[in-house]
mmCIF file of C-alpha atoms in Angstrom:
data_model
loop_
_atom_site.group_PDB
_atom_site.id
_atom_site.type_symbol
_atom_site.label_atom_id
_atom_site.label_comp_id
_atom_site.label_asym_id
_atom_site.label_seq_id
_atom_site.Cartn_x
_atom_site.Cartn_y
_atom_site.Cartn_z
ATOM 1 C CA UNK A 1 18.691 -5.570 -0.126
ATOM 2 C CA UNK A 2 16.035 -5.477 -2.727
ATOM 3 C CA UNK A 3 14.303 -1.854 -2.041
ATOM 4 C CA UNK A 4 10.848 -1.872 -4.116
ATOM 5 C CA UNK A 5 10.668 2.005 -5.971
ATOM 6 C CA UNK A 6 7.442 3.563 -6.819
ATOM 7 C CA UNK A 7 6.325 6.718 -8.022
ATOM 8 C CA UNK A 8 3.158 7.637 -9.874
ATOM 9 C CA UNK A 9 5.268 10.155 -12.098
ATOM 10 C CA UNK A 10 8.291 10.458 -13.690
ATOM 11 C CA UNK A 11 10.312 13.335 -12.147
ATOM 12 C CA UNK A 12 14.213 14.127 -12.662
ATOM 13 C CA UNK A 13 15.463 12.823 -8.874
ATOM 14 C CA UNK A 14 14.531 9.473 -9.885
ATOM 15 C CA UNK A 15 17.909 8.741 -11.735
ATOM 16 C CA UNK A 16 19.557 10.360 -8.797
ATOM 17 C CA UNK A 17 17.491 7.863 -6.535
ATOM 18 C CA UNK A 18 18.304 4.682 -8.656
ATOM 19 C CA UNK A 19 22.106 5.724 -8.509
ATOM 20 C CA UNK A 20 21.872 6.059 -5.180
ATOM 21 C CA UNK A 21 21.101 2.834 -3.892
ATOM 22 C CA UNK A 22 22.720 1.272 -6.230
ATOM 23 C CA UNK A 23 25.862 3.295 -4.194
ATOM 24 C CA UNK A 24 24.174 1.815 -1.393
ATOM 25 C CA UNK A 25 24.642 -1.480 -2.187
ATOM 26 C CA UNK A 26 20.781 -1.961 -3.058
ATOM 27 C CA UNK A 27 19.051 -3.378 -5.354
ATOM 28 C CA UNK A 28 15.714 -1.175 -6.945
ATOM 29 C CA UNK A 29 12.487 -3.237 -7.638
ATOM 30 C CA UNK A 30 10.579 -0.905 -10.423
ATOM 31 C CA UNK A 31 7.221 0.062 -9.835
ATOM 32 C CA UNK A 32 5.076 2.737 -10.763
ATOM 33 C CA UNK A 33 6.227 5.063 -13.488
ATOM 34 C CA UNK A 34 9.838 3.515 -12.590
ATOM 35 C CA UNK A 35 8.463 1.398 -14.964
ATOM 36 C CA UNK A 36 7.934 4.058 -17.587
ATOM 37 C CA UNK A 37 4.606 6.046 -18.067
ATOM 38 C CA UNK A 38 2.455 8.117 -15.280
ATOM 39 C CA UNK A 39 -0.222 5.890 -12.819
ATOM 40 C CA UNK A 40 -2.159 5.912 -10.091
ATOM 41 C CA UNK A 41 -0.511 6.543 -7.000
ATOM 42 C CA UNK A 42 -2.588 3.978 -5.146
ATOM 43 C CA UNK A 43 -2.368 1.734 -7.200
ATOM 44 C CA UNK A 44 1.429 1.995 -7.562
ATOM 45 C CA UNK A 45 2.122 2.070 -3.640
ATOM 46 C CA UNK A 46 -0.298 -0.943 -3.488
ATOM 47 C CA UNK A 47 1.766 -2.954 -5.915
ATOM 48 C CA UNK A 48 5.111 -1.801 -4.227
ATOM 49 C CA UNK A 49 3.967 -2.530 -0.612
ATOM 50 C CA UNK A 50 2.421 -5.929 -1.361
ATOM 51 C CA UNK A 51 5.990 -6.883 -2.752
ATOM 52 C CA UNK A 52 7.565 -5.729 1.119
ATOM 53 C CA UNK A 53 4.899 -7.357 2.646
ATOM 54 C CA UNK A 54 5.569 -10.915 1.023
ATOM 55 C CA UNK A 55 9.134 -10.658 1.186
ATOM 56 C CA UNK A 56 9.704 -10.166 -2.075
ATOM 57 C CA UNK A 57 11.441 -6.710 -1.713
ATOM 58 C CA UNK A 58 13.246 -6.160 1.808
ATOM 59 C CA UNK A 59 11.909 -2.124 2.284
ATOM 60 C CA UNK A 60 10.458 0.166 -0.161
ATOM 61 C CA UNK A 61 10.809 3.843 -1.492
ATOM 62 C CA UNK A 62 8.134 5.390 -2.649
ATOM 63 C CA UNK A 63 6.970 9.087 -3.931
ATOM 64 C CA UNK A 64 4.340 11.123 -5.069
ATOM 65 C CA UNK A 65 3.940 14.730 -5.752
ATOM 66 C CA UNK A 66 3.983 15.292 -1.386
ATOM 67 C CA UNK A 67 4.716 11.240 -0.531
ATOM 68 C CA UNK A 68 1.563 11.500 1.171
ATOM 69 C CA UNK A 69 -0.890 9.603 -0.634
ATOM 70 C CA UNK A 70 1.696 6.959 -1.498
ATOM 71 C CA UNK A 71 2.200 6.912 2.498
ATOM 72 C CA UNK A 72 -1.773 6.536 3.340
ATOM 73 C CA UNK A 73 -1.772 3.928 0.456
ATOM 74 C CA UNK A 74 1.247 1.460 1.233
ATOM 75 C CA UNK A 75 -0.244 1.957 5.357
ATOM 76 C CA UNK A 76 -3.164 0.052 3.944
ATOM 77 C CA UNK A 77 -1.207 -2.866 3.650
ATOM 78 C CA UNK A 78 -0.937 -5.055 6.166
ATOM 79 C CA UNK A 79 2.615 -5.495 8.000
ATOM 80 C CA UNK A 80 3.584 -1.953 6.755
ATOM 81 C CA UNK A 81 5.069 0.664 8.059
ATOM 82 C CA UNK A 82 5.307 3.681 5.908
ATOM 83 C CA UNK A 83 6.618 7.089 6.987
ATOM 84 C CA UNK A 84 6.758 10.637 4.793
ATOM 85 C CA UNK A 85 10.073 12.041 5.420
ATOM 86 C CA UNK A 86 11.342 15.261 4.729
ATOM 87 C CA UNK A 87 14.857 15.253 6.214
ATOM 88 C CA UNK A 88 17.238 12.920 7.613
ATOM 89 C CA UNK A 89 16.339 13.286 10.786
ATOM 90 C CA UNK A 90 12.997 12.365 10.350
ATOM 91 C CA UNK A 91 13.952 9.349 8.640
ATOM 92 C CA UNK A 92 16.166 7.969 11.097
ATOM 93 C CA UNK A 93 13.642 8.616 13.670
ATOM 94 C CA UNK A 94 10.899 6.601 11.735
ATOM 95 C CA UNK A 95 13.618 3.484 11.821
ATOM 96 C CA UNK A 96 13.709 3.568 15.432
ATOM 97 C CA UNK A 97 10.567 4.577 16.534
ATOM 98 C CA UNK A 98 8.430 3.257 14.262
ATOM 99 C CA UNK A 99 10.812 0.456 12.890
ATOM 100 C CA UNK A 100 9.336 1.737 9.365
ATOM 101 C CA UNK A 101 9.790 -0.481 6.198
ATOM 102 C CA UNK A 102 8.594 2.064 3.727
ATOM 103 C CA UNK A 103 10.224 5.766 3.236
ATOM 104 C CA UNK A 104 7.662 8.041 1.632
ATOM 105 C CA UNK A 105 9.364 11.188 -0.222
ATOM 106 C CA UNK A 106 7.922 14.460 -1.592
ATOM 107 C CA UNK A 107 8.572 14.629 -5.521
ATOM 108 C CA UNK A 108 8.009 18.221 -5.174
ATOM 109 C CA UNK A 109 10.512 18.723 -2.405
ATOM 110 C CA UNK A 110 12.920 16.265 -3.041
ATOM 111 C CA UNK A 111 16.877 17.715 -4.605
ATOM 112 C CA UNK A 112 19.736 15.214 -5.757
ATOM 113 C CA UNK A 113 21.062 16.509 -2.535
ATOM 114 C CA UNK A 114 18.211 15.759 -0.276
ATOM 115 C CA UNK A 115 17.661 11.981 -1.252
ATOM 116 C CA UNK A 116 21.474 11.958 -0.993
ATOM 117 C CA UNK A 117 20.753 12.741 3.138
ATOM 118 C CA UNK A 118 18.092 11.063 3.504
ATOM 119 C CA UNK A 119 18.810 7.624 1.870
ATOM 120 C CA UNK A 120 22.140 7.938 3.964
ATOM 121 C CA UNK A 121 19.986 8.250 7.355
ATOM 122 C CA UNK A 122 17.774 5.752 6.068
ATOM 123 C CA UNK A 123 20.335 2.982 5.356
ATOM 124 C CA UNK A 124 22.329 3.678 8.114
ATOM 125 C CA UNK A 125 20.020 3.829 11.035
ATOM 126 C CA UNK A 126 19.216 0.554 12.918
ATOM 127 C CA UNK A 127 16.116 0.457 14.389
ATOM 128 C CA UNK A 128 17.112 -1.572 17.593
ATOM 129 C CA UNK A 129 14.981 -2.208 20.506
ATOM 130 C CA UNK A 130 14.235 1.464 21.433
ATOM 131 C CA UNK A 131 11.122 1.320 19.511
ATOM 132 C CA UNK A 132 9.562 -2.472 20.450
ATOM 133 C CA UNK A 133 7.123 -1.379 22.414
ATOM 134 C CA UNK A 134 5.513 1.162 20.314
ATOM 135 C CA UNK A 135 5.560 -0.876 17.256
ATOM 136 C CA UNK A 136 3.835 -3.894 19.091
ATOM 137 C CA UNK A 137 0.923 -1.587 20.468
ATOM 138 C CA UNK A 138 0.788 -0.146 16.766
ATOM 139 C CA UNK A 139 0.446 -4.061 15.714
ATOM 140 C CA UNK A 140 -2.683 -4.050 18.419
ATOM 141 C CA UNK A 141 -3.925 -0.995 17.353
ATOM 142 C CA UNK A 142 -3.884 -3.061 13.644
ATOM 143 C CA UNK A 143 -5.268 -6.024 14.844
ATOM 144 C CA UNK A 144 -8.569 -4.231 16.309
ATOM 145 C CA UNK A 145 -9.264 -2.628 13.587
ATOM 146 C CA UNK A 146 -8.316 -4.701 10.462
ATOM 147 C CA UNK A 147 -11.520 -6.554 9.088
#
């Protein structure tokens, strides 16, 4: 798959990140300061989640200093479904629940280690039918209020 990246700093766990999905068989899309230099968070996750949303990348990855902002901002796109992760668990939960196309990391928590975990949960976890039905009321809840 081609898994859009975006960050609005450079920080050490990115090489760790890149290496790790290319382990995984991924392909990164660079956004952000993937591309070299420091931005704007929204603008980055903007950028990035426009390329899941047409198709152009299959998921995305996507940081910040707590992967929140990058979260709200790539939610603001329509047909996304971003979730901030922390652990495995949590991201394995967002694929099924949420069927979530966007993982949202913490630069300031995130070890070698960590993505390691995470990515693994990420990749691994099929989201199934368990979570239909939530995801198409979430799609309501979009519809009402997008403008």
């Amino acid at each position: 798959m081609k898994i859009a990246v975006c960050a609005d700093e450079t920080y050490p766990v990115h090489a760790a990140l890149l290496r790790l999905l290319e382990i995984h068989g991924h392909t990164p899309v660079r956004f952000g300061a993937f591309t070299g230099g420091d931005v704007s968070w929204p603008e980055a996750a903007e950028a990035a989640a426009e390329a899941v949303a047409a198709g152009t990348c299959d998921e995305g990855i996507f940081l910040c200093w707590t992967g929140t902002g990058t979260c709200i901002a790539a939610n603001k796109v329509a047909t996304i479904r971003a979730a901030l992760c922390t652990d495995a668990t949590t991201a394995a939960a967002a694929r099924v629940w949420n069927h979530a196309n966007v993982l949202c990391l913490s630069h300031r928590l995130l070890t070698d280690d960590l993505a390691d975990e995470i990515l693994r949960a990420w990749f691994t976890t099929d989201p199934g039918d368990r979570g239909r039905d939530g995801v198409a009321r979430l799609a309501a809840v979009d519809r009402r209020h997008r403008r």
